């Protein structure tokens, strides 16, 4: 079905708020005089922005770290021209009252519950410009992970973090939770005095005396980028505009690991224009964080599993930084257009890495990505949803999180790489830079992008590319560019020596990068004998490796070959690390055998309380565990 566009004309200058805000940080770029906003049908939000849309949020909340509850008010300014009803998304929230700016009660009702939560419909008497919702989070708010002191690095203070993408912000704030709807926000957050609060906004660099923190996000952002973390945090600068937040015990390690951030930021600006969010900081979370990184504006949330000690996994920071353009500045309009966020970001990540670490490094990244892409296409081909290998997804009726695969990331990047190859880098770079400038602080559908691409690049340059095949058809087009890497060719040569009998200790692995080791581990023969595994482990110490990517790839091989000497490490890894990307292959490998299934269930029973809902959702499915049914509030 084709998506329908709603076009609403807004009277006066009110409709320009987003554009005016957008232009201020970099002094004027992107100002538009069109008093119009376009909304596209979003199957994952109940909001009806064409009827009434939010413009600004004033959030005032108290965080109860012991009671695991957030309560307070979300007060919204509506864009001018609102009709008779505004609809918010909520999921598991207790709605205590809804009022106008003067404290008059507004009529409201919570709709029926589905996997999208419950719509909150508020009737708007004529002239209502502000809606104040008094609310509290429910006991199983999916965005929130409340950690006991023992689940943190320091072990002495509790911790809370949120994860909004894709549709979880509605579990901690009532909001029009669609990536096509943007708003600015101010927040006041009250936490216990000994803790610090940080958000996807202007942030404190020191603890406040009274546990009260004030935040501002002056650039309009979509709801999924709302983020909060509370814990025993400290800040350390890395460069003039960059720094790290972490628990005090990890702060120096994090500051060293991310020492290249300022260079990355400059490299990114040189490529695609000014950074429009003022500061760029990274928050290192406890190990249960379900992702590698999350691009919360001004403050990327990151897993501690990238603290390898040698800066070898910081391409992840390049990725999250790149989202400051692709994703946060120009946003996918719906989750069906997710590749616009991630495909562009992987491409951009590679370009930042090439500029900062060189072409050899970027080639290795590209080739690992290509391998992931091939494996994902193969896996999805015979899955319940073979159509999920299309760039443009159709996730209506499904959890958008289930559409998060390497297709958006790697096929998306491959599409852009192919266009770059056809037009040449200078033209492609100029195109991308103009794309970000022109569409700053707006949301785009795949069709919007394709129209712009056609007009700005394909037509003028007379480019021949089968866009329909790339975007709307399953599988991989023939003109996919296959990356090459000299460094990986060396790995393959050593692998060949090992499989033909050379002991592991005699292989020439001097100076290998983490990516080379990953390539090595991914291409080990299948199956292997225990003698072979012991030979590798003896020579390279994989089981005790400190690098999370290396140890995860190794443990997968150990499970496949039932190599018991690594099982203590496996147990230890799975009960501390909650990063879904590592969990999925390990649990998947385990459930392939009867013995492994028993092991998977035993480990999961112990590990599950340490995982965020994003990860338990996936692993529950994988192991056939009953999903928690959220109790209906009210
Ligand atoms: N925005 C994503 C994480 C995400 C995607 C959260 C979809 C929820 C739904 C983030 O930028 C990301 O892609 N993280 C990757 C980083 C990697 C590709 C460098 C991750 O977490 O592994
Ligand atoms: Zn990403």
Tab-separated table of N, CA, C and O in Angstrom, residues 15-32 182 184 217-221 274-277 328-330 436-442:
chain	number	residue	atom	x	y	z
A	15	UNK	N	4.033	27.505	12.518
A	15	UNK	CA	4.459	26.301	11.822
A	15	UNK	C	5.917	26.297	11.448
A	15	UNK	O	6.444	25.302	11.015
A	16	UNK	N	6.537	27.441	11.629
A	16	UNK	CA	7.951	27.528	11.255
A	16	UNK	C	8.894	27.237	12.405
A	16	UNK	O	10.098	27.227	12.211
A	17	UNK	N	8.321	26.982	13.560
A	17	UNK	CA	9.173	26.821	14.741
A	17	UNK	C	10.343	25.883	14.489
A	17	UNK	O	11.481	26.204	14.764
A	18	UNK	N	10.012	24.731	13.903
A	18	UNK	CA	11.065	23.745	13.677
A	18	UNK	C	12.160	24.319	12.793
A	18	UNK	O	13.339	24.159	13.055
A	19	UNK	N	11.763	25.033	11.751
A	19	UNK	CA	12.762	25.571	10.830
A	19	UNK	C	13.598	26.646	11.495
A	19	UNK	O	14.808	26.704	11.333
A	20	UNK	N	12.935	27.489	12.287
A	20	UNK	CA	13.695	28.552	12.941
A	20	UNK	C	14.689	27.969	13.926
A	20	UNK	O	15.851	28.353	13.954
A	21	UNK	N	14.225	27.006	14.708
A	21	UNK	CA	15.142	26.358	15.633
A	21	UNK	C	16.273	25.692	14.878
A	21	UNK	O	17.416	25.728	15.268
A	22	UNK	N	15.878	25.079	13.778
A	22	UNK	CA	16.855	24.333	13.010
A	22	UNK	C	17.967	25.233	12.528
A	22	UNK	O	19.122	24.845	12.470
A	23	UNK	N	17.616	26.442	12.187
A	23	UNK	CA	18.628	27.282	11.568
A	23	UNK	C	19.519	27.959	12.589
A	23	UNK	O	20.622	28.334	12.282
A	24	UNK	N	19.057	28.070	13.833
A	24	UNK	CA	19.839	28.877	14.764
A	24	UNK	C	21.215	28.326	15.119
A	24	UNK	O	22.171	29.084	15.139
A	25	UNK	N	21.369	27.011	15.351
A	25	UNK	CA	22.673	26.566	15.828
A	25	UNK	C	23.822	26.830	14.854
A	25	UNK	O	24.954	27.033	15.271
A	26	UNK	N	23.567	26.825	13.577
A	26	UNK	CA	24.693	27.039	12.659
A	26	UNK	C	24.509	28.323	11.861
A	26	UNK	O	25.091	28.498	10.809
A	27	UNK	N	23.684	29.187	12.381
A	27	UNK	CA	23.605	30.524	11.832
A	27	UNK	C	22.930	30.645	10.483
A	27	UNK	O	23.435	31.323	9.591
A	28	UNK	N	21.824	30.005	10.285
A	28	UNK	CA	21.027	30.378	9.130
A	28	UNK	C	20.772	29.330	8.078
A	28	UNK	O	19.852	29.481	7.289
A	29	UNK	N	21.549	28.248	8.054
A	29	UNK	CA	21.335	27.270	6.994
A	29	UNK	C	19.967	26.610	7.149
A	29	UNK	O	19.507	26.379	8.257
A	30	UNK	N	19.334	26.337	6.056
A	30	UNK	CA	18.128	25.515	6.084
A	30	UNK	C	16.845	26.247	6.420
A	30	UNK	O	15.820	25.625	6.617
A	31	UNK	N	16.870	27.578	6.490
A	31	UNK	CA	15.642	28.293	6.803
A	31	UNK	C	14.650	28.131	5.659
A	31	UNK	O	14.995	28.255	4.494
A	32	UNK	N	13.441	27.825	6.026
A	32	UNK	CA	12.422	27.642	5.009
A	32	UNK	C	11.296	28.632	5.268
A	32	UNK	O	11.056	29.029	6.396
A	182	UNK	N	8.376	16.045	15.514
A	182	UNK	CA	9.519	16.587	16.262
A	182	UNK	C	9.059	17.652	17.238
A	182	UNK	O	8.101	18.378	16.988
A	184	UNK	N	10.775	20.312	20.642
A	184	UNK	CA	11.874	20.711	21.520
A	184	UNK	C	11.477	20.337	22.943
A	184	UNK	O	10.302	20.075	23.205
A	217	UNK	N	16.686	20.967	25.345
A	217	UNK	CA	16.980	20.522	23.984
A	217	UNK	C	16.260	21.505	23.062
A	217	UNK	O	15.034	21.459	22.931
A	218	UNK	N	17.035	22.421	22.498
A	218	UNK	CA	16.439	23.500	21.709
A	218	UNK	C	16.205	23.128	20.251
A	218	UNK	O	15.542	23.856	19.525
A	219	UNK	N	16.791	22.025	19.826
A	219	UNK	CA	16.550	21.576	18.460
A	219	UNK	C	15.415	20.548	18.487
A	219	UNK	O	15.386	19.691	19.372
A	220	UNK	N	14.508	20.624	17.519
A	220	UNK	CA	13.378	19.683	17.556
A	220	UNK	C	13.814	18.250	17.242
A	220	UNK	O	14.510	18.017	16.250
A	221	UNK	N	13.412	17.337	18.098
A	221	UNK	CA	13.775	15.923	17.920
A	221	UNK	C	12.514	15.045	17.989
A	221	UNK	O	11.527	15.416	18.614
A	274	UNK	N	28.182	21.316	9.118
A	274	UNK	CA	28.346	21.610	10.544
A	274	UNK	C	27.583	20.665	11.454
A	274	UNK	O	26.480	20.231	11.132
A	275	UNK	N	28.200	20.399	12.581
A	275	UNK	CA	27.545	19.640	13.653
A	275	UNK	C	26.582	20.593	14.344
A	275	UNK	O	26.997	21.644	14.831
A	276	UNK	N	25.312	20.266	14.382
A	276	UNK	CA	24.317	21.266	14.818
A	276	UNK	C	23.772	21.042	16.209
A	276	UNK	O	22.731	21.556	16.566
A	277	UNK	N	24.500	20.275	17.018
A	277	UNK	CA	23.952	19.931	18.336
A	277	UNK	C	24.827	20.441	19.466
A	277	UNK	O	24.721	19.967	20.595
A	328	UNK	N	19.310	11.854	13.269
A	328	UNK	CA	18.855	12.871	14.213
A	328	UNK	C	18.532	14.203	13.537
A	328	UNK	O	17.637	14.924	13.965
A	329	UNK	N	19.286	14.509	12.474
A	329	UNK	CA	19.043	15.752	11.738
A	329	UNK	C	18.018	15.495	10.627
A	329	UNK	O	17.049	16.240	10.472
A	330	UNK	N	18.248	14.447	9.870
A	330	UNK	CA	17.297	14.001	8.846
A	330	UNK	C	16.859	12.594	9.279
A	330	UNK	O	17.677	11.681	9.361
A	436	UNK	N	21.569	16.805	3.519
A	436	UNK	CA	21.449	17.078	4.963
A	436	UNK	C	21.062	18.543	5.219
A	436	UNK	O	20.247	18.833	6.089
A	437	UNK	N	21.663	19.445	4.466
A	437	UNK	CA	21.336	20.873	4.658
A	437	UNK	C	19.876	21.151	4.324
A	437	UNK	O	19.168	21.836	5.055
A	438	UNK	N	19.454	20.618	3.192
A	438	UNK	CA	18.105	20.915	2.711
A	438	UNK	C	17.032	20.333	3.618
A	438	UNK	O	15.984	20.940	3.797
A	439	UNK	N	17.315	19.172	4.179
A	439	UNK	CA	16.270	18.485	4.955
A	439	UNK	C	16.531	18.483	6.450
A	439	UNK	O	15.942	17.690	7.184
A	440	UNK	N	17.406	19.398	6.884
A	440	UNK	CA	17.752	19.435	8.320
A	440	UNK	C	16.507	19.585	9.175
A	440	UNK	O	15.620	20.392	8.873
A	441	UNK	N	16.443	18.797	10.238
A	441	UNK	CA	15.336	18.826	11.203
A	441	UNK	C	13.980	18.489	10.577
A	441	UNK	O	12.958	19.009	10.983
A	442	UNK	N	14.027	17.626	9.578
A	442	UNK	CA	12.770	17.104	9.030
A	442	UNK	C	12.864	15.581	8.961
A	442	UNK	O	13.936	15.000	9.143
